[in-house]
Coordinates of C-alpha atoms and ligand atoms in Angstrom, one line a residue:
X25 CA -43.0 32.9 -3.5
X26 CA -43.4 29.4 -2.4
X27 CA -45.5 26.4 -3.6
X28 CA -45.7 22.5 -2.2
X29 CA -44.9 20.0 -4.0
X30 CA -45.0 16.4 -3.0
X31 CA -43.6 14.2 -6.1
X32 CA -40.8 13.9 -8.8
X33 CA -43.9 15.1 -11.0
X34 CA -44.6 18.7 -10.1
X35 CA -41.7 19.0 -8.0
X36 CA -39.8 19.4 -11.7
X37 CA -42.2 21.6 -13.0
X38 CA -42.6 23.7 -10.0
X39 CA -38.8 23.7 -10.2
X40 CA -39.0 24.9 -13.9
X41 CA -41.7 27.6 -13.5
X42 CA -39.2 29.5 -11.2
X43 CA -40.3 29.2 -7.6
X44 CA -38.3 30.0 -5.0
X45 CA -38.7 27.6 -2.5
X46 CA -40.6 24.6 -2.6
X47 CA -42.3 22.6 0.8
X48 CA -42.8 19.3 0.8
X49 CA -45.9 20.4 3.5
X50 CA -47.4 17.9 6.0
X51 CA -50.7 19.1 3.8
X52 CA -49.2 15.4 1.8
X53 CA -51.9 14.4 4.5
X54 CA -54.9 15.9 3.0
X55 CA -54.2 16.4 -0.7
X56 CA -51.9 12.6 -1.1
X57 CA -53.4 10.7 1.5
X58 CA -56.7 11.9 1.6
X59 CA -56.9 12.6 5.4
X60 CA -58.9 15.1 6.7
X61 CA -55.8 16.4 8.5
X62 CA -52.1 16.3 8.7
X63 CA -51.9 14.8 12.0
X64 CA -51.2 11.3 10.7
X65 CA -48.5 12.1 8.5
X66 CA -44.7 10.5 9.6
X67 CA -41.6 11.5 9.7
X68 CA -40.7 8.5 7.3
X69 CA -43.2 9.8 5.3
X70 CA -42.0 13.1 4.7
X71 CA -38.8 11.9 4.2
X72 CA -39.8 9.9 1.3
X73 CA -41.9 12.9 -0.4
X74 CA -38.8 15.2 0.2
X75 CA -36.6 12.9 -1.3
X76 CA -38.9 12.0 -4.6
X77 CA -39.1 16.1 -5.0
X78 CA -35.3 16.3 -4.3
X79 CA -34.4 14.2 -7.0
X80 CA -36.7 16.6 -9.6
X81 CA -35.5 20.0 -8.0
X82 CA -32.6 22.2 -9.3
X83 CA -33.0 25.7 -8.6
X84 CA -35.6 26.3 -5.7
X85 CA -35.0 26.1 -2.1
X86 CA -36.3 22.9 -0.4
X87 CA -38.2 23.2 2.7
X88 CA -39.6 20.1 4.2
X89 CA -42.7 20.2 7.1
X90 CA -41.5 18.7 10.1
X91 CA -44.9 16.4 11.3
X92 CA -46.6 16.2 14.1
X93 CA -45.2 14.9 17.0
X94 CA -41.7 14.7 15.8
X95 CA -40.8 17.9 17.2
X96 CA -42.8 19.0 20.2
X97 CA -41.6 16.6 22.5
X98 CA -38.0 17.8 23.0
X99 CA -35.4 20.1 21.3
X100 CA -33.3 17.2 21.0
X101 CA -36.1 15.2 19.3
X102 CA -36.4 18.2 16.9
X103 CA -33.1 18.3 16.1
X104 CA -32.7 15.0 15.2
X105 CA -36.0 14.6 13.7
X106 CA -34.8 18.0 11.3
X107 CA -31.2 16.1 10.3
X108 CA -33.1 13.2 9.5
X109 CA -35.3 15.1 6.9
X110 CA -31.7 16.4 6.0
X111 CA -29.8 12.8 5.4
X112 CA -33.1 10.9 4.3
X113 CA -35.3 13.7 2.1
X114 CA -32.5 15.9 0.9
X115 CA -34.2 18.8 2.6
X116 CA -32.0 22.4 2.9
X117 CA -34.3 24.1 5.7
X118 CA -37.2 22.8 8.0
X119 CA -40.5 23.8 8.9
X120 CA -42.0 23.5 12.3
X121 CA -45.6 24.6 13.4
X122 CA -46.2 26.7 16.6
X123 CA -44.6 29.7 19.1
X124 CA -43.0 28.3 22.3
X125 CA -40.4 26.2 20.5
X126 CA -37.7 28.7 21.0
X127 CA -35.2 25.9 22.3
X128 CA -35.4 23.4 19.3
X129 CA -35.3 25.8 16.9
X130 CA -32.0 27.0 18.1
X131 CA -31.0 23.3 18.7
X132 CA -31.6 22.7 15.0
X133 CA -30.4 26.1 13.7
X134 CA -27.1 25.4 15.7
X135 CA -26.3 22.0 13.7
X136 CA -26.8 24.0 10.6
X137 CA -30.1 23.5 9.8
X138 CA -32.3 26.6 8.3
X139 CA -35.8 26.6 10.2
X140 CA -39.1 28.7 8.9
X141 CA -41.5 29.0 11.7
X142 CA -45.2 28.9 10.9
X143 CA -47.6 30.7 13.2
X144 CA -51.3 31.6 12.9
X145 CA -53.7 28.4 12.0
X146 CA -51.1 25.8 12.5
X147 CA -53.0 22.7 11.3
X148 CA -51.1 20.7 13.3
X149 CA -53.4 22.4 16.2
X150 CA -56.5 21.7 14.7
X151 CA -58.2 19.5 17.6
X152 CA -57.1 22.6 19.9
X153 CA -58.7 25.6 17.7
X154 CA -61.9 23.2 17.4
X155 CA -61.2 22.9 13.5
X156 CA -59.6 24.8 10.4
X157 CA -60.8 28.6 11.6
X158 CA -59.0 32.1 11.0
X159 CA -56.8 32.6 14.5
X160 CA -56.1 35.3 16.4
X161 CA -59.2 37.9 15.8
X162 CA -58.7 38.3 19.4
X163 CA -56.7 40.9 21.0
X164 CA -54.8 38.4 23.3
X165 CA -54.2 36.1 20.6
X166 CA -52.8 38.8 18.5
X167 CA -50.4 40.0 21.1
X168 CA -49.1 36.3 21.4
X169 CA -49.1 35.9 17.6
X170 CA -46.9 39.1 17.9
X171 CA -44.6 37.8 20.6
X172 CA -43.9 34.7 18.9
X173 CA -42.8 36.1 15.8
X174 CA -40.5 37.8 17.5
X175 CA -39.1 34.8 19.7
X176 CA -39.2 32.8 16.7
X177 CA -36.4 35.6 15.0
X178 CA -34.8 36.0 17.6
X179 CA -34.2 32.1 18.1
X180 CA -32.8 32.1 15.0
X181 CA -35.8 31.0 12.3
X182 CA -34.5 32.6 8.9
X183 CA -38.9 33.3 7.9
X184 CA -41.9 32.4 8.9
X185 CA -45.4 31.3 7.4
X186 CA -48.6 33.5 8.4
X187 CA -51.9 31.2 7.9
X188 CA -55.1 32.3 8.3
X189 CA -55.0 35.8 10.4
X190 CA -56.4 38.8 9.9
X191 CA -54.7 40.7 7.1
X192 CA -54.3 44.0 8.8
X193 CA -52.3 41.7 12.0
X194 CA -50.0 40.1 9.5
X195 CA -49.3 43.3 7.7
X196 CA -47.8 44.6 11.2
X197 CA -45.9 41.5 11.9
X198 CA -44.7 41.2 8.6
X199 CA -43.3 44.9 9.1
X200 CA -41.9 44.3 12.4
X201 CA -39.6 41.6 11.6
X202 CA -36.4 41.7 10.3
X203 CA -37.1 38.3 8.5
X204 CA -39.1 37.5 5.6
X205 CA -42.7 36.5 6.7
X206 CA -45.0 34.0 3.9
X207 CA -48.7 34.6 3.9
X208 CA -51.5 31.8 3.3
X209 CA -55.1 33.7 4.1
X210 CA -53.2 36.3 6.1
X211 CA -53.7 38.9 3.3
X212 CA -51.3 40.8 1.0
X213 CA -48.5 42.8 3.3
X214 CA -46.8 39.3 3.9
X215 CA -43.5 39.4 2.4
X216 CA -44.4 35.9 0.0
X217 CA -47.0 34.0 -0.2
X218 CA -48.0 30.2 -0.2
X219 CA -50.5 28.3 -1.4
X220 CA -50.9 24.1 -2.2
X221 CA -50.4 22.9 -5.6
X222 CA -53.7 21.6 -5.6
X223 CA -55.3 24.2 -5.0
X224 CA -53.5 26.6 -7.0
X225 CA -54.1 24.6 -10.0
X226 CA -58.1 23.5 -9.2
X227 CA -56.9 20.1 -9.0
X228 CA -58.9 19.9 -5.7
X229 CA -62.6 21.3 -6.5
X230 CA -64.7 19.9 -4.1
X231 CA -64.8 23.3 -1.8
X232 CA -62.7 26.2 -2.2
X233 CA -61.5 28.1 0.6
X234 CA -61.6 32.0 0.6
X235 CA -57.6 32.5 0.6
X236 CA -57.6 30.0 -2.5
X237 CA -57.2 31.9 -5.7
X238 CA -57.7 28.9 -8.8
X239 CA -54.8 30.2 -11.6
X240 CA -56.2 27.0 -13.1
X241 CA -59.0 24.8 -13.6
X242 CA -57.5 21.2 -14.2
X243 CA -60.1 19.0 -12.0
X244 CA -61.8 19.1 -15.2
X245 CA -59.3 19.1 -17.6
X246 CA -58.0 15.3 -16.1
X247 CA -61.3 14.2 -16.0
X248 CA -62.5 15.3 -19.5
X249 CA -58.6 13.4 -20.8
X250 CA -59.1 10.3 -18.6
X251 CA -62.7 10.1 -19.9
X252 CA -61.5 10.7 -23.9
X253 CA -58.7 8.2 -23.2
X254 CA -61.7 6.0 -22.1
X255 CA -64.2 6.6 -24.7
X256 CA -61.1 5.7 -27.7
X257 CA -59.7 2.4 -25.9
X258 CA -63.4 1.0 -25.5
X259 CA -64.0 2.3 -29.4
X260 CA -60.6 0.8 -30.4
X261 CA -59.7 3.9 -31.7
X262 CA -56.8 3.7 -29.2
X263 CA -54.2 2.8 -29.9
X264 CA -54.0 3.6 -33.6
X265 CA -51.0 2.7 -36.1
X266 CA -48.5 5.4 -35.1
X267 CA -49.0 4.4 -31.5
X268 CA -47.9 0.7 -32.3
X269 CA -44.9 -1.2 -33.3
X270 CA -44.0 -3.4 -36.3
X271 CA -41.8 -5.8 -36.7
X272 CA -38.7 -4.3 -38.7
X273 CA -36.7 -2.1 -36.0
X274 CA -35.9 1.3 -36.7
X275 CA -32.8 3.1 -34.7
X276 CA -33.9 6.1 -32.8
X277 CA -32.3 8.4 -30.2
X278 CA -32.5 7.0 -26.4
X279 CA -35.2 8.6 -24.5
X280 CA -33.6 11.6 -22.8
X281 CA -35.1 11.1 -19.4
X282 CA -37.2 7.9 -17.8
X283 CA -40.8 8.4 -18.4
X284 CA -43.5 5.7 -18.8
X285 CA -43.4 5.3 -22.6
X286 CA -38.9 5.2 -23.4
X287 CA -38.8 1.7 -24.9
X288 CA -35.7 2.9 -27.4
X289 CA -35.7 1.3 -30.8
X290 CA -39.3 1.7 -32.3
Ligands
LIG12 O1 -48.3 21.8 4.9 C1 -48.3 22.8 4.2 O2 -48.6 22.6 3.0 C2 -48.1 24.1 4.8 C3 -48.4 25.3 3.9 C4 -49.8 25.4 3.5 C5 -47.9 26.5 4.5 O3 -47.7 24.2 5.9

């Protein structure tokens, strides 16, 4: 299964709760940047996410979004947009939105690259499909959502993300390819699924989307800390005595890892 991630943060505890492959998404737009898309997200951008969650990751794959318009307007723009995300972010595969890219994923797949496809509500499309609504319900847009998988395997991609189709369509798909699909609203017969971290843990409950399943509910949780946290430092009952220094030092281990509170010696 696979899970984004976007910091040092959760990508070690992403990391740590076994996933198999982690994506720094383009969604950094939305849930880090607070667009209400991903179409303004860089390349430099994503290189810096990747490379904050490289730093934290150990065991899971790495995938890294390639953004919009760093990609679509030539294989070799692809393929050097993909190495960069490689050299600068520490990615080990790349992401890229769409069917019809057949040439710059074999571009990039050729300089040793690893490329997931993602077909089905590419947000990168958004403008085009006239907002975030399920794709091909159609029979025309099936039959392309079809062919495109298939081009996409055959050009190479090693899996590819299903978002928001009918279940029953990416059940078939997912069953004719040789290659591992990953499902985000496109139902249970996708090999994996997907979801953001936000999501997944209710850090984002303004609305919740139908494919969004809430394993927790920690919007409230930071906001019930952060207000305790205010309610004790405006009583002074923060800090107390065991959260405060004296003058006569006292040797204690190093702090095994930076974090905000290592000073050493208490
Ligand atoms: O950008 C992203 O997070 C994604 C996933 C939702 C598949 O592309």
């Amino acid at each position: 299964m696979m899970v984004t991630a976007y910091d040092a943060t959760f990508g070690r505890l992403v990391d740590e709760a076994g996933v198999d492959v982690i994506l720094v998404g383009d969604s950094l737009g939305m849930v880090m940047q607070g667009h209400p898309h991903t179409l303004e997200v860089t390349l430099d951008q994503m290189a810096y996410h990747a490379r904050c969650v490289r730093r934290a990751v150990q065991g899971a794959l790495l995938v890294v979004d390639m953004p919009f318009m760093s990609y679509q307007v030539s294989p070799e723009q692809a393929l050097i947009s993909a190495g960069r995300l490689v050299q600068e972010g520490g990615a080990e595969a790349v992401k890229l939105e769409g069917g019809g890219r057949e040439e710059a994923v074999r571009r990039i797949v050729s300089a040793g690259i690893p490329v997931m496809g993602h077909l089905g509500l590419t947000p990168q499309s958004v403008h085009e499909f006239g907002g975030f609504r399920v794709q091909a319900r159609e029979d025309a847009a099936a039959e392309r959502l079809r062919r495109d998988a298939l081009a996409l395997q055959e050009a190479g991609a090693f899996a590819i993300v299903i978002e928001g189709v009918p279940a029953a369509l990416a059940t078939e798909v997912s069953a004719s390819l040789a290659i591992p699909t990953i499902g985000i609203g496109a139902g249970v017969g996708c090999d994996g699924q997907v979801l953001v971290i936000q999501d997944l843990l209710g850090l984002e409950d303004r609305f919740k989307p139908r494919f969004v399943k809430r394993f927790a509910e920690l919007a409230g949780a930071v906001r019930e800390a952060v207000g305790e946290y205010a309610r004790e430092v405006r009583g002074r009952d923060f800090p107390g005595d065991e959260h405060s220094f004296s003058a006569v030092t006292q040797p204690v281990e190093p702090p095994k890892a930076a974090s905000g509170g290592g000073y050493g010696p208490t």
